[in-house]
PDB file of C-alpha atoms in Angstrom:
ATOM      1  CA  UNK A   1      84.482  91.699-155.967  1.00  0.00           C
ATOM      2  CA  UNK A   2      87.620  90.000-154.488  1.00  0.00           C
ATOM      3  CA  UNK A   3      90.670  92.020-154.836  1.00  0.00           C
ATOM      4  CA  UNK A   4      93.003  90.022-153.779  1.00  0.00           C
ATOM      5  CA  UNK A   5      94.581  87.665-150.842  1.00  0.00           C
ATOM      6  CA  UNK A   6      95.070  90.642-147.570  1.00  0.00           C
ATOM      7  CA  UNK A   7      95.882  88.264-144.888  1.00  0.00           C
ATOM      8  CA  UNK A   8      96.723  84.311-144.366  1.00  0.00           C
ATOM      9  CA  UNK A   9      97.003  82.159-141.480  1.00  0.00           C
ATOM     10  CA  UNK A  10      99.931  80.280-140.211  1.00  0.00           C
ATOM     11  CA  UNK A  11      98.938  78.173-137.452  1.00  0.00           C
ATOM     12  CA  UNK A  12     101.864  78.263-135.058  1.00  0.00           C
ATOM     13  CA  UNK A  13     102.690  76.567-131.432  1.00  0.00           C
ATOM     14  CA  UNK A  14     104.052  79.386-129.608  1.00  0.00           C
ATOM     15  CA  UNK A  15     103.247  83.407-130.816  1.00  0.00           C
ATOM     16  CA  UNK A  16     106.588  84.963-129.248  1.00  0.00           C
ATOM     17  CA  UNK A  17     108.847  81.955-130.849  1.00  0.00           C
ATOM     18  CA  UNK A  18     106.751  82.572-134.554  1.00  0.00           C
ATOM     19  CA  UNK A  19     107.411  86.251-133.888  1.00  0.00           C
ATOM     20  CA  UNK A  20     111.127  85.892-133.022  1.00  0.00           C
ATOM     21  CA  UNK A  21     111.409  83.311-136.161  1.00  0.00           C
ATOM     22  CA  UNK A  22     109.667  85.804-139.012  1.00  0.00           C
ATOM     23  CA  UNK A  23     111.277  88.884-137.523  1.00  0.00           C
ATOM     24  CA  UNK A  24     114.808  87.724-136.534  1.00  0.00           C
ATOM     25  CA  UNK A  25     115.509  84.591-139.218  1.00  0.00           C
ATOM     26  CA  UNK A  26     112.790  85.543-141.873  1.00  0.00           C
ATOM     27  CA  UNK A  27     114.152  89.360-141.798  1.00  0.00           C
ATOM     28  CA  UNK A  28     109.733  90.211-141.985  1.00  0.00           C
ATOM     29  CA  UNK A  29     108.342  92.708-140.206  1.00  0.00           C
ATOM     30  CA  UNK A  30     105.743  92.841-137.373  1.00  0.00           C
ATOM     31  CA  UNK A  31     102.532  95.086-138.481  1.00  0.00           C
ATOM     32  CA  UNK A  32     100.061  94.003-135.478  1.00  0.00           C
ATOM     33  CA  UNK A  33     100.596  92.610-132.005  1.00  0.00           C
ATOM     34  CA  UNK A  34      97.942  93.249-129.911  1.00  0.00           C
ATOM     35  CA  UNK A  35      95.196  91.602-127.891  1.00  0.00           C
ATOM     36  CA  UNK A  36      91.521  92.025-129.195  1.00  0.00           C
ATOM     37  CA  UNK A  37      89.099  92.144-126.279  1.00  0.00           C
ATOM     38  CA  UNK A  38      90.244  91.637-122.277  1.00  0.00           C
ATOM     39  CA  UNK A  39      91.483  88.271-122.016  1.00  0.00           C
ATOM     40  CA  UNK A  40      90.749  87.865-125.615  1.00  0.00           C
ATOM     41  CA  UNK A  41      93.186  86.352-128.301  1.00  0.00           C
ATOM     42  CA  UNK A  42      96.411  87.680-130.036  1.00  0.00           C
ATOM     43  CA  UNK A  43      96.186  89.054-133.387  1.00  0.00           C
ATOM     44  CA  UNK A  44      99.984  89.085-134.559  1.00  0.00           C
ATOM     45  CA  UNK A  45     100.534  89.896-138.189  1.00  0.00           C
ATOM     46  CA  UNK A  46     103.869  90.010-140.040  1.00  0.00           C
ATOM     47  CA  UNK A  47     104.848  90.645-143.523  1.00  0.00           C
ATOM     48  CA  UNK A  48     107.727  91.702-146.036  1.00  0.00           C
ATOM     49  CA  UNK A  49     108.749  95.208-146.342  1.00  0.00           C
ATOM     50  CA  UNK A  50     108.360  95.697-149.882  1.00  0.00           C
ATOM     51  CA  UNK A  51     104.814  94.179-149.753  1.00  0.00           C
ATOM     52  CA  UNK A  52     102.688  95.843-147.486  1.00  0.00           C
ATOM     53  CA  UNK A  53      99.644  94.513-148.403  1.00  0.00           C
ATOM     54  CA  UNK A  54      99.320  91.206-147.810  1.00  0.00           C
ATOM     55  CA  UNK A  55     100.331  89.858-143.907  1.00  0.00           C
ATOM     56  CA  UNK A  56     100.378  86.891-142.305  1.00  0.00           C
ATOM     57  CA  UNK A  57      98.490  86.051-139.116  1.00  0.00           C
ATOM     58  CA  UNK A  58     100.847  84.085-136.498  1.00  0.00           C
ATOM     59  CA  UNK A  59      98.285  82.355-134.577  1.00  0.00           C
ATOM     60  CA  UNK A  60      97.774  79.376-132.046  1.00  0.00           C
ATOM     61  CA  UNK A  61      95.113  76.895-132.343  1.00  0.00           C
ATOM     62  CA  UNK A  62      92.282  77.189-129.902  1.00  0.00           C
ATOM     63  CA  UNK A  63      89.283  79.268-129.458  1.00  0.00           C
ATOM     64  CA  UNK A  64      87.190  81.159-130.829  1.00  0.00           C
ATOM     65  CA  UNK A  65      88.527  79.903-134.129  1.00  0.00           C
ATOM     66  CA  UNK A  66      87.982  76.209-133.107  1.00  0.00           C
ATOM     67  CA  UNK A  67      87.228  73.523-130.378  1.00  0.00           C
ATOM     68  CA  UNK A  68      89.597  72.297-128.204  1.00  0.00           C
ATOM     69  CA  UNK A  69      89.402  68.754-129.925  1.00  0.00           C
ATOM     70  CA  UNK A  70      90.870  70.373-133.046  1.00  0.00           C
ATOM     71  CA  UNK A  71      92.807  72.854-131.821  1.00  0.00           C
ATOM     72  CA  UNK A  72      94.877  69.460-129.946  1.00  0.00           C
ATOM     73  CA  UNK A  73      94.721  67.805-133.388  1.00  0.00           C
ATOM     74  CA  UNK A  74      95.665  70.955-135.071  1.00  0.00           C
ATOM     75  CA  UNK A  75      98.745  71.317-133.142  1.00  0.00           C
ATOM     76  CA  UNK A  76      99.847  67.197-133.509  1.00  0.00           C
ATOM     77  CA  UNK A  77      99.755  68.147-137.215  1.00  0.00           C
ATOM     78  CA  UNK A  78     102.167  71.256-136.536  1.00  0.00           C
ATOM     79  CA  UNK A  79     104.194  69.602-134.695  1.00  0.00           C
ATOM     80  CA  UNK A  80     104.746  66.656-137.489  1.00  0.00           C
ATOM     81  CA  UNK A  81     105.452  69.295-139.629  1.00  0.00           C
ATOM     82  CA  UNK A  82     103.034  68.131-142.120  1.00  0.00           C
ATOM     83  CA  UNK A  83     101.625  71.463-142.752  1.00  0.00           C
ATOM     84  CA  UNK A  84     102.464  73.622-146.162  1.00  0.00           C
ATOM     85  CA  UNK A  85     102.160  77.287-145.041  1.00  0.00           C
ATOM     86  CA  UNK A  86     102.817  78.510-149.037  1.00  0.00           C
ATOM     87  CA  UNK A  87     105.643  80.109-150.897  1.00  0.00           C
ATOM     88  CA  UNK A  88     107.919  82.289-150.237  1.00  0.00           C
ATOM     89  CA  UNK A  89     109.315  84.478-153.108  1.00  0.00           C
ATOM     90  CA  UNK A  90     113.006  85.515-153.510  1.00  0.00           C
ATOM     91  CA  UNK A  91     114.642  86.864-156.150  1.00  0.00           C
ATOM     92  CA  UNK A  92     118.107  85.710-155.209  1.00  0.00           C
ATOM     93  CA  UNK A  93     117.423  81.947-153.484  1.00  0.00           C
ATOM     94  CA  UNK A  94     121.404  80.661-153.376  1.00  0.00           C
ATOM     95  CA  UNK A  95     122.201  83.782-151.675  1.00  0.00           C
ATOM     96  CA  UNK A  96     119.549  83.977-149.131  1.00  0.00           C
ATOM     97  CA  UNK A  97     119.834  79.883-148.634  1.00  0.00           C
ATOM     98  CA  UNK A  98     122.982  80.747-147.065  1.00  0.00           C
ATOM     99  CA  UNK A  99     121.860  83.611-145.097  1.00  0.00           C
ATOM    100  CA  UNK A 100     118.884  81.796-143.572  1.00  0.00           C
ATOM    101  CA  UNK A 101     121.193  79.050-142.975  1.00  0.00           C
ATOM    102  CA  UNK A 102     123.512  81.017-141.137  1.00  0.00           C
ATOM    103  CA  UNK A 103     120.095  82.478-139.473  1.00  0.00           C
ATOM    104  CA  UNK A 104     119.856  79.076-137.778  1.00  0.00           C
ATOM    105  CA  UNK A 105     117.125  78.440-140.387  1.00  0.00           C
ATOM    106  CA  UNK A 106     115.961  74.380-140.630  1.00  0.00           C
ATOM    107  CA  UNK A 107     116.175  74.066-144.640  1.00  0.00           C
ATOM    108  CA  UNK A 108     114.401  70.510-145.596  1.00  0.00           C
ATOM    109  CA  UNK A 109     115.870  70.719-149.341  1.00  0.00           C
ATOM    110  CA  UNK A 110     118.794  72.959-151.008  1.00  0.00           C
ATOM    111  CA  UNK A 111     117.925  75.199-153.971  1.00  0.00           C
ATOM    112  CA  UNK A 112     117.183  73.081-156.961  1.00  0.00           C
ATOM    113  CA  UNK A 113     116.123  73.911-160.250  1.00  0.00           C
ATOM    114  CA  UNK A 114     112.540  73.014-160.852  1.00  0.00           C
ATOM    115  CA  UNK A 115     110.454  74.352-164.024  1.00  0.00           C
ATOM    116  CA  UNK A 116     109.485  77.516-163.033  1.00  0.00           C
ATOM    117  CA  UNK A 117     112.774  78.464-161.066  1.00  0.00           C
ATOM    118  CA  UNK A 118     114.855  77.454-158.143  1.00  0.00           C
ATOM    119  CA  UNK A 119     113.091  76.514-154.742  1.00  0.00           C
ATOM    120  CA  UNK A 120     114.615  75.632-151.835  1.00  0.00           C
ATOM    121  CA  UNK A 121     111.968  74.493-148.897  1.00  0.00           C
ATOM    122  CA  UNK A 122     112.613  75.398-145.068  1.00  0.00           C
ATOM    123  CA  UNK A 123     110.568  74.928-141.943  1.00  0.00           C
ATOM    124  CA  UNK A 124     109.356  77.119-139.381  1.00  0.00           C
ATOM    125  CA  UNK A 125     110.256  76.869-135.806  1.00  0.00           C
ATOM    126  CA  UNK A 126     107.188  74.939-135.793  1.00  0.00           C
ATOM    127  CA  UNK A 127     107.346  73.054-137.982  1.00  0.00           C
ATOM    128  CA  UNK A 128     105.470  74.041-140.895  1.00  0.00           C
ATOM    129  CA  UNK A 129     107.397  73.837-144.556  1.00  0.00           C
ATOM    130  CA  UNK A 130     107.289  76.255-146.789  1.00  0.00           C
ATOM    131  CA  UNK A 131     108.530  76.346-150.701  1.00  0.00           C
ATOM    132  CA  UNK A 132     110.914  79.461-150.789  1.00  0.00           C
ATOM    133  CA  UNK A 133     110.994  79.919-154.529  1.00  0.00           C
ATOM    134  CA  UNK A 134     112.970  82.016-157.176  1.00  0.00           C
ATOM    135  CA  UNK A 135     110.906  82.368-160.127  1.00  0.00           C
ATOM    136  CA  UNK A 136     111.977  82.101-163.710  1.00  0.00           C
ATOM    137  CA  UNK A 137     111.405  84.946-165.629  1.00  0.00           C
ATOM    138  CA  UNK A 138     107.952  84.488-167.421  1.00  0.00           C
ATOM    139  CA  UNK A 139     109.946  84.761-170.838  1.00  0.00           C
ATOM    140  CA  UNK A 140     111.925  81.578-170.462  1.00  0.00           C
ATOM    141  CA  UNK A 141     109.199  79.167-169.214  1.00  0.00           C
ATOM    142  CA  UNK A 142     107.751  77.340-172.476  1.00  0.00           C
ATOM    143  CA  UNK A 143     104.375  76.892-170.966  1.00  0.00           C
ATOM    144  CA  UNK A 144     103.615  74.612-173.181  1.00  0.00           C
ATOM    145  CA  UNK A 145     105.486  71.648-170.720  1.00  0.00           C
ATOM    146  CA  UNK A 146     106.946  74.374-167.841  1.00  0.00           C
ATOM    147  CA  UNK A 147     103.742  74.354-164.960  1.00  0.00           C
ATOM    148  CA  UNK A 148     103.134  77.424-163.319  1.00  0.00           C
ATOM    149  CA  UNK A 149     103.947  77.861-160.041  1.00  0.00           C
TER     150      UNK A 149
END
């Protein structure tokens, strides 16, 4: 049976930028950087301290994982910044806001309250957005009209 999510993908344009951004601005850490095979691609993982089991994949489109035709259409859609890579959680969003900021971080929206907490959404260097989120504590969400999130 499924346990749980281990690893995601964020598709990214350039490995040692993405690895600079989630280390340096992000404050994550790196947990694999190598290269599988000779001349094969890089498997780069990062991840948050205090979770060590679940990491995300930095990688570039192209092969194996798909044909060049995608991979080019892949990285148009990067480089939009259309792409959601997912949520980060904080439990302290105002104060982090301003340390990202100060990070050089590329926030898209301030914190604002929404029903299940306070998000703020930032992009990547890029260009994908993600919804950095402070949660509201379960007990003060009336789930009758609060959605999950």
């Amino acid at each position: 049976m499924i346990k749980g999510l281990a690893i995601s993908t964020v598709w990214v344009l350039d490995q040692d930028r993405a690895k600079e951004f989630y280390t340096e601005k992000l404050g994550l850490e790196v947990r694999t950087d190598m290269t599988m095979g000779e001349g094969g691609m890089r498997w780069l993982t990062v991840g948050a301290k205090n979770q060590p089991e679940v990491e995300l994949t930095l990688m570039v489109p192209g092969s194996p994982a798909m044909d060049p035709e995608s991979a080019e259409a892949m990285r148009t859609l990067i480089s939009k910044g259309v792409l959601g890579a997912g949520v980060l959680a904080t439990d302290d969003v105002h104060g982090d806001y301003e340390k990202l900021t100060a990070r050089g971080v590329e926030f898209l929206q301030e914190p604002q309250e929404r029903p299940c907490g306070t998000e703020a959404i930032f992009r990547d260097d890029s260009g994908n957005w993600f919804s950095f989120t402070e949660r509201r504590v379960e007990a003060d969400l009336d789930l009758d009209k609060d959605w999950a999130c």
